[in-house]
Coordinates of C-alpha atoms in Angstrom, one line a residue:
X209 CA 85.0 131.2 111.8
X210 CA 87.6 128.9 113.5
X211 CA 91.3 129.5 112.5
X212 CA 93.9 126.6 113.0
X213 CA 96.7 126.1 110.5
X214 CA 94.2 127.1 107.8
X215 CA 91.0 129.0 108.0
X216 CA 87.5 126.7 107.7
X217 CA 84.5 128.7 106.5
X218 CA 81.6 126.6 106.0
X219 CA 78.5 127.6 104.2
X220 CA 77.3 123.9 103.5
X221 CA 73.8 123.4 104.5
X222 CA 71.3 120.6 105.4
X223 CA 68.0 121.5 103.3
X224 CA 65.4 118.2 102.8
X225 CA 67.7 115.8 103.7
X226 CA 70.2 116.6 101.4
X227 CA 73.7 117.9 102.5
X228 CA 75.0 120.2 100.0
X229 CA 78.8 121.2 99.4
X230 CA 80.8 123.2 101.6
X231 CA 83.5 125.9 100.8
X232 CA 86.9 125.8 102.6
X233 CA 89.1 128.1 102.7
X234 CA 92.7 127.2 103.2
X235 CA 95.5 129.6 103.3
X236 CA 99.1 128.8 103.1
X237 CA 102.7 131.2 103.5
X238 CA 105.6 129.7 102.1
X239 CA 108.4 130.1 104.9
X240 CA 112.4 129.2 104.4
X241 CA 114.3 128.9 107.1
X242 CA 116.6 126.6 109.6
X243 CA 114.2 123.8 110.9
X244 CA 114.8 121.2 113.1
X245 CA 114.9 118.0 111.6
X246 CA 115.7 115.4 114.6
X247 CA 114.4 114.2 118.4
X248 CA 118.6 115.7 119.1
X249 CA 117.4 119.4 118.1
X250 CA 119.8 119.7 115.2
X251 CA 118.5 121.9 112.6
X252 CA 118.6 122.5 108.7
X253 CA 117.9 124.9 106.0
X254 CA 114.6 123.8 104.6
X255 CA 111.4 125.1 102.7
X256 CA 108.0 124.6 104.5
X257 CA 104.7 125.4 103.8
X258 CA 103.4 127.3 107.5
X259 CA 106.7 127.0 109.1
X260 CA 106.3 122.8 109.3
X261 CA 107.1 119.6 108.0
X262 CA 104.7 118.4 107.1
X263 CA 102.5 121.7 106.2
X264 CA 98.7 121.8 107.7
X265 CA 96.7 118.5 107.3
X266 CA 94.0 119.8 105.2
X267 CA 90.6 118.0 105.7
X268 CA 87.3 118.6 103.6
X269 CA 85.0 115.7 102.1
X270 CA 84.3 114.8 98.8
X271 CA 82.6 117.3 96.7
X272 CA 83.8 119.9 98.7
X273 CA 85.3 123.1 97.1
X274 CA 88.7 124.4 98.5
X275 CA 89.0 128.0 98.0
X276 CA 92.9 127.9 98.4
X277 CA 95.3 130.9 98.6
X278 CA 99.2 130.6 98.7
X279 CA 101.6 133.6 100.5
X280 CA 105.3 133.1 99.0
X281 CA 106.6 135.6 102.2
X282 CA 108.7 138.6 100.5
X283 CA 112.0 137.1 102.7
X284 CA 111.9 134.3 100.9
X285 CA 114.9 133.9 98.1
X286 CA 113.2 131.2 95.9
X287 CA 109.9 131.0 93.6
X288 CA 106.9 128.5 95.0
X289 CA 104.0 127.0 94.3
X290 CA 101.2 124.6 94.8
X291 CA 100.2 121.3 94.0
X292 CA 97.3 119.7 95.2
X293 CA 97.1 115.8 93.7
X294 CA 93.6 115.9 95.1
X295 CA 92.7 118.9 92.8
X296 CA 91.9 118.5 88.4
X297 CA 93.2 121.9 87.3
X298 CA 95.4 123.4 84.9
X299 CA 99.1 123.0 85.9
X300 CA 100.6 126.2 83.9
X301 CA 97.7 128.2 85.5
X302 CA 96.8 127.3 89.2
X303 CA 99.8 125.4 89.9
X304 CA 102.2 128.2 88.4
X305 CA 105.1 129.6 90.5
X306 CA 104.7 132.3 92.6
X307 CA 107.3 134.9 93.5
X308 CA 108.7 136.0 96.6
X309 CA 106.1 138.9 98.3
X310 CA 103.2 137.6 95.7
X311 CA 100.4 135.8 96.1
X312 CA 98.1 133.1 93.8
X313 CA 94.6 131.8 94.5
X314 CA 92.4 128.9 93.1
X315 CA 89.7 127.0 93.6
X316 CA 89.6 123.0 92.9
X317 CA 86.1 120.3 93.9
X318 CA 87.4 118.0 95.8
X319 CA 85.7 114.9 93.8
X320 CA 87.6 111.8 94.9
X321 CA 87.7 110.4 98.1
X322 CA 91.0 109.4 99.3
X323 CA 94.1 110.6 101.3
X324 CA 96.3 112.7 98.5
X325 CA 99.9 114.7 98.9
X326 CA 100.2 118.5 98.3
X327 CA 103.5 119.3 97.3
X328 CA 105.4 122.6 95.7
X329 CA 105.7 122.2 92.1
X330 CA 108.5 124.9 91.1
X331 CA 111.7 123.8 89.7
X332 CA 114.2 122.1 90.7
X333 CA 110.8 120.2 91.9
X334 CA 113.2 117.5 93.5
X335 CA 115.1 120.1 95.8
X336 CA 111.7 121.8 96.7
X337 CA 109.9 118.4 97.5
X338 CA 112.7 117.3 99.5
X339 CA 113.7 120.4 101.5
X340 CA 110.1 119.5 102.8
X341 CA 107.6 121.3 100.6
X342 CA 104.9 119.1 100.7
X343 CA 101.6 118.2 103.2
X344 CA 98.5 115.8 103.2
X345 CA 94.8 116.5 102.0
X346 CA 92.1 113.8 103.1
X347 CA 89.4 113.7 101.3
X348 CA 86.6 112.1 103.5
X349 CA 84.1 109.9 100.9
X350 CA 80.6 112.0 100.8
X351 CA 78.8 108.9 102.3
X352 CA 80.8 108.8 105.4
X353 CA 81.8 105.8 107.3
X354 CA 80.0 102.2 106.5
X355 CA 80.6 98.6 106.6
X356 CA 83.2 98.5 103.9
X357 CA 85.2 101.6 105.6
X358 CA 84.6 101.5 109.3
X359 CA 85.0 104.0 111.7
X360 CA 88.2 104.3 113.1
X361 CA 89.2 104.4 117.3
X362 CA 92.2 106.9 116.4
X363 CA 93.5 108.1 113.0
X364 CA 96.6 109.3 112.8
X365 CA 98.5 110.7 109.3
X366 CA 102.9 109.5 108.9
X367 CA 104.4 111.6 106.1
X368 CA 107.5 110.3 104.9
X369 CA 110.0 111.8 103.3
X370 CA 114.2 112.6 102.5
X371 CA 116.7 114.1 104.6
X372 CA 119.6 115.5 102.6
X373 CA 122.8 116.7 103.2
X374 CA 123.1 120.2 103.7
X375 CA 123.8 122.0 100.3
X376 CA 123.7 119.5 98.2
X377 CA 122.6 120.7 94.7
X378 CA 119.1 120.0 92.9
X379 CA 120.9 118.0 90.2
X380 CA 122.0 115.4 92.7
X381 CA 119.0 115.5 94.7
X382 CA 117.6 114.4 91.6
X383 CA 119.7 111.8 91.1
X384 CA 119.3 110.5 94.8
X385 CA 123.1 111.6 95.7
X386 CA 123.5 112.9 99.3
X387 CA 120.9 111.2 100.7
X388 CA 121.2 111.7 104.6
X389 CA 118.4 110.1 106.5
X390 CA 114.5 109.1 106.3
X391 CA 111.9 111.6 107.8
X392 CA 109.1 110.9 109.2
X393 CA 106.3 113.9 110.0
X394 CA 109.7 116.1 109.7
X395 CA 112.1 114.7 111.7
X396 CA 114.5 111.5 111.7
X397 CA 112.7 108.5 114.3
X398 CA 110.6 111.5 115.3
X399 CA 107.9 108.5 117.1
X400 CA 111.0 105.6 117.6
X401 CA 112.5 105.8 121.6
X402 CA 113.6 102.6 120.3
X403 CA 116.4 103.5 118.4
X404 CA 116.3 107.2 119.5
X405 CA 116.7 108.0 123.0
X406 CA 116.1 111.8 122.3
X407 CA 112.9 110.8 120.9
X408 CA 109.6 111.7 123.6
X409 CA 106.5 110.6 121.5
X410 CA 104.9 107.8 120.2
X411 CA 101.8 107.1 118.6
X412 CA 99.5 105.2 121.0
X413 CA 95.9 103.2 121.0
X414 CA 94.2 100.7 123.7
X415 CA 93.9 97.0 123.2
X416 CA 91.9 96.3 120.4
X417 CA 91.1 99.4 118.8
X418 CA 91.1 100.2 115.1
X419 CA 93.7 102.7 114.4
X420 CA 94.1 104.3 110.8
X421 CA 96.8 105.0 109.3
X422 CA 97.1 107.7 106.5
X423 CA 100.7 107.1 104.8
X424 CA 101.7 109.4 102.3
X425 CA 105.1 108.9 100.9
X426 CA 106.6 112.2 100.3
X427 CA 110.3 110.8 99.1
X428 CA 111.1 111.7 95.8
X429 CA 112.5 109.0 94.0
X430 CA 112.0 105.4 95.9
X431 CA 108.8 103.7 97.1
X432 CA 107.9 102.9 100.8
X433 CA 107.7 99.4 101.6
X434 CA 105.3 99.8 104.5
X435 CA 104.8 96.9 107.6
X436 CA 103.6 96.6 110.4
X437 CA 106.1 94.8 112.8
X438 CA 104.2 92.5 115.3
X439 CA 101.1 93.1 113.5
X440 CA 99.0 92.2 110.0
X441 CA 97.2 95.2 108.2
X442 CA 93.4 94.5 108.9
X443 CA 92.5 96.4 105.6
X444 CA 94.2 98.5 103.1
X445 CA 92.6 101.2 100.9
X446 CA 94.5 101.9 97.9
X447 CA 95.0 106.0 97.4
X448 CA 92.3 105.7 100.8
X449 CA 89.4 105.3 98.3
X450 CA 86.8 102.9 100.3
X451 CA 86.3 101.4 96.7
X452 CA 90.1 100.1 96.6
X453 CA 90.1 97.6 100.0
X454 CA 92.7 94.8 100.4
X455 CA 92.5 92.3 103.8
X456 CA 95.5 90.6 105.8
X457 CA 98.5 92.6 104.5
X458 CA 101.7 92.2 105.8
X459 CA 103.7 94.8 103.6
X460 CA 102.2 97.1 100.9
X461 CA 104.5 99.0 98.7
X462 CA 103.4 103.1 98.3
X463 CA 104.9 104.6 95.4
X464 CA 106.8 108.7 95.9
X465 CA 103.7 111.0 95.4
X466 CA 101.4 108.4 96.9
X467 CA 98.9 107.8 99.7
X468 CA 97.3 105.1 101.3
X469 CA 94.7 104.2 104.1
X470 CA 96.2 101.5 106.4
X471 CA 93.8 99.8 109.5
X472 CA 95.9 97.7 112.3
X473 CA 93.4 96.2 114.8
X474 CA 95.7 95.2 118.2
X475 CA 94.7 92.3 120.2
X476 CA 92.5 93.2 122.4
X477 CA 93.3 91.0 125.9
X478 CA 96.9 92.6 126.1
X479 CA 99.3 95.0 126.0
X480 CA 100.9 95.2 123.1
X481 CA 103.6 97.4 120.6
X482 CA 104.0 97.8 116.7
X483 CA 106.6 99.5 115.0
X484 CA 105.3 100.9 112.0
X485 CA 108.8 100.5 109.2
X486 CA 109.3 101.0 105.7
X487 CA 110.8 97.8 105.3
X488 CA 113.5 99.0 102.9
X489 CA 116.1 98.3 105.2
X490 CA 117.9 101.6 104.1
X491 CA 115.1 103.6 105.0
X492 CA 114.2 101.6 108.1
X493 CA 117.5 102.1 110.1
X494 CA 117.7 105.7 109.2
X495 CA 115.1 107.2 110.3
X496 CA 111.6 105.5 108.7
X497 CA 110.2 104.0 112.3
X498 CA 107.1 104.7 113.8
X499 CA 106.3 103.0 117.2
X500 CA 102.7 102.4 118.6
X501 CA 101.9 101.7 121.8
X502 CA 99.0 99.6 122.3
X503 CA 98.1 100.0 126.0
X504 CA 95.3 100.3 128.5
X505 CA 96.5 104.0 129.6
X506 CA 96.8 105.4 126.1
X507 CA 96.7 109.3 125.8
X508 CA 93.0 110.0 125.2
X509 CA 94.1 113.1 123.0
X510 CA 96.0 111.4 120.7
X511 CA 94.7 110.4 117.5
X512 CA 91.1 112.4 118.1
X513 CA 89.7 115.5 117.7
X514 CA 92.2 116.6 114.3
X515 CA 95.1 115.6 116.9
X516 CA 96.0 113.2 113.6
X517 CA 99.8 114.5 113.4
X518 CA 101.8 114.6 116.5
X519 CA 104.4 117.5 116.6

């Protein structure tokens, strides 16, 4: 039994050369409270699934069953739910609201491969999306890596999402009014020293190696126009199914509620740096840039061993 942000219990087995399904069990509490939300240290009222923004990166591969349980912590003041995009369910049963001090379970196969958002559902589902209720689920394919979906060097997941103003109300969330800022894996620049002195972390990779992106756009109304400055996207996987690739993109839009698998191969005979925008230049300068370092002394750590968002 090993506990991180959720508890994995596996009771796959190997029997004949077969590899039968594995049960995970993920658990979840629902925690509001004031969060900081840039590299400054300035802090907001927002709603988080395990005190973070983005909630635990939940991993299992296809044909897996999650055996998930959600906490909705008796301080709490609003309803909340969950809402797997990976999962085929019932939405007035599993993905029903859950009231302060309760709890809800269900269980969901994980059948298609692909990198998928998880997201509260309750209303106003606007305000609870963007007060940072939401998280990634990768779904690894059941045939592991091959030619047509390569193992990666580092993998690393970029959650974006909307900062808005303190108390603005769900109806003009709705409606987009108030907009603040862009946030990226919770906080505004949180991997851009460029524009962000404050900021102390960037993603990082040697020369040359294959480092995957999974991009989920968590913003609730607008579409993330996603480049890589200085650099071409080797291969795209549309919703991270190895069955969806595209080669040599430059910019590949990912609609709110999406996902997508993005490789960048650096040059491999120098040094070199990417910044990683949604090219929507409203996004871009507030907040939605990701810089990584391509560079013989790259932190071994990062990007390896379920180091895939850096906090």
């Amino acid at each position: 039994m090993k506990t991180l942000n959720y508890t994995l219990c596996v009771l796959g087995f190997i029997l004949s050369g077969h590899v039968y399904a594995d049960t995970i069990n993920v658990e979840m509490t629902v925690k509001e409270l004031q969060l900081q939300i840039d590299n400054a240290g300035n802090k907001q009222s927002m709603w988080t699934f395990g005190g973070t923004i983005p909630g635990p990166l939940v991993r299992v591969k296809q044909g897996d069953v999650v055996d998930f349980t959600l906490h909705n912590d008796k301080s709490n003041k609003q309803s909340h739910s969950m809402d797997f995009h990976a999962a085929q369910v019932d939405v007035l049963n599993e993905f029903a609201p859950v009231k302060p001090g309760k709890t809800r379970k269900f269980q969901f196969r994980a059948d298609v491969p692909g990198v998928f958002i998880y997201h509260c559902g309750s209303e106003a589902m606007s305000e609870h999306i963007a007060r940072g209720m939401y998280g990634v689920i990768i779904v690894d394919p059941r045939e592991g890596y091959s030619e047509a979906y390569p193992k990666p060097d580092r993998e690393y997941v970029i959650v974006q999402g909307d900062l808005f103003k303190e108390g603005t109300k769900p109806k003009d969330i709705t409606m987009g009014k108030g907009w603040k800022a862009a946030l990226i894996n919770g906080k505004v620049y949180h991997y851009d020293p460029v524009h962000d002195t404050n900021a102390s972390i960037a993603l990082e990779s040697k020369p040359g190696e294959r480092v995957r992106v999974y991009f989920v756009n968590a913003s609730i109304n607008e579409s993330a126009a996603f480049h890589p400055i200085a650099g071409i996207w080797e291969r795209v996987w549309d919703n991270g199914n190895p069955k969806n690739v595209l080669y040599g993109m430059q910019t590949v839009d990912v609609a709110p509620a999406h996902g997508m698998v993005f490789d960048l191969v650096s040059p491999a005979d120098r040094a070199t740096n990417n910044a990683l925008v949604d090219h929507r230049m409203k996004k871009a300068l507030n907040g939605a840039i990701t810089v990584l370092m391509n560079h013989k002394d790259a932190d071994p750590a990062k990007g390896r061993n379920g180091n895939l968002i850096l906090r």
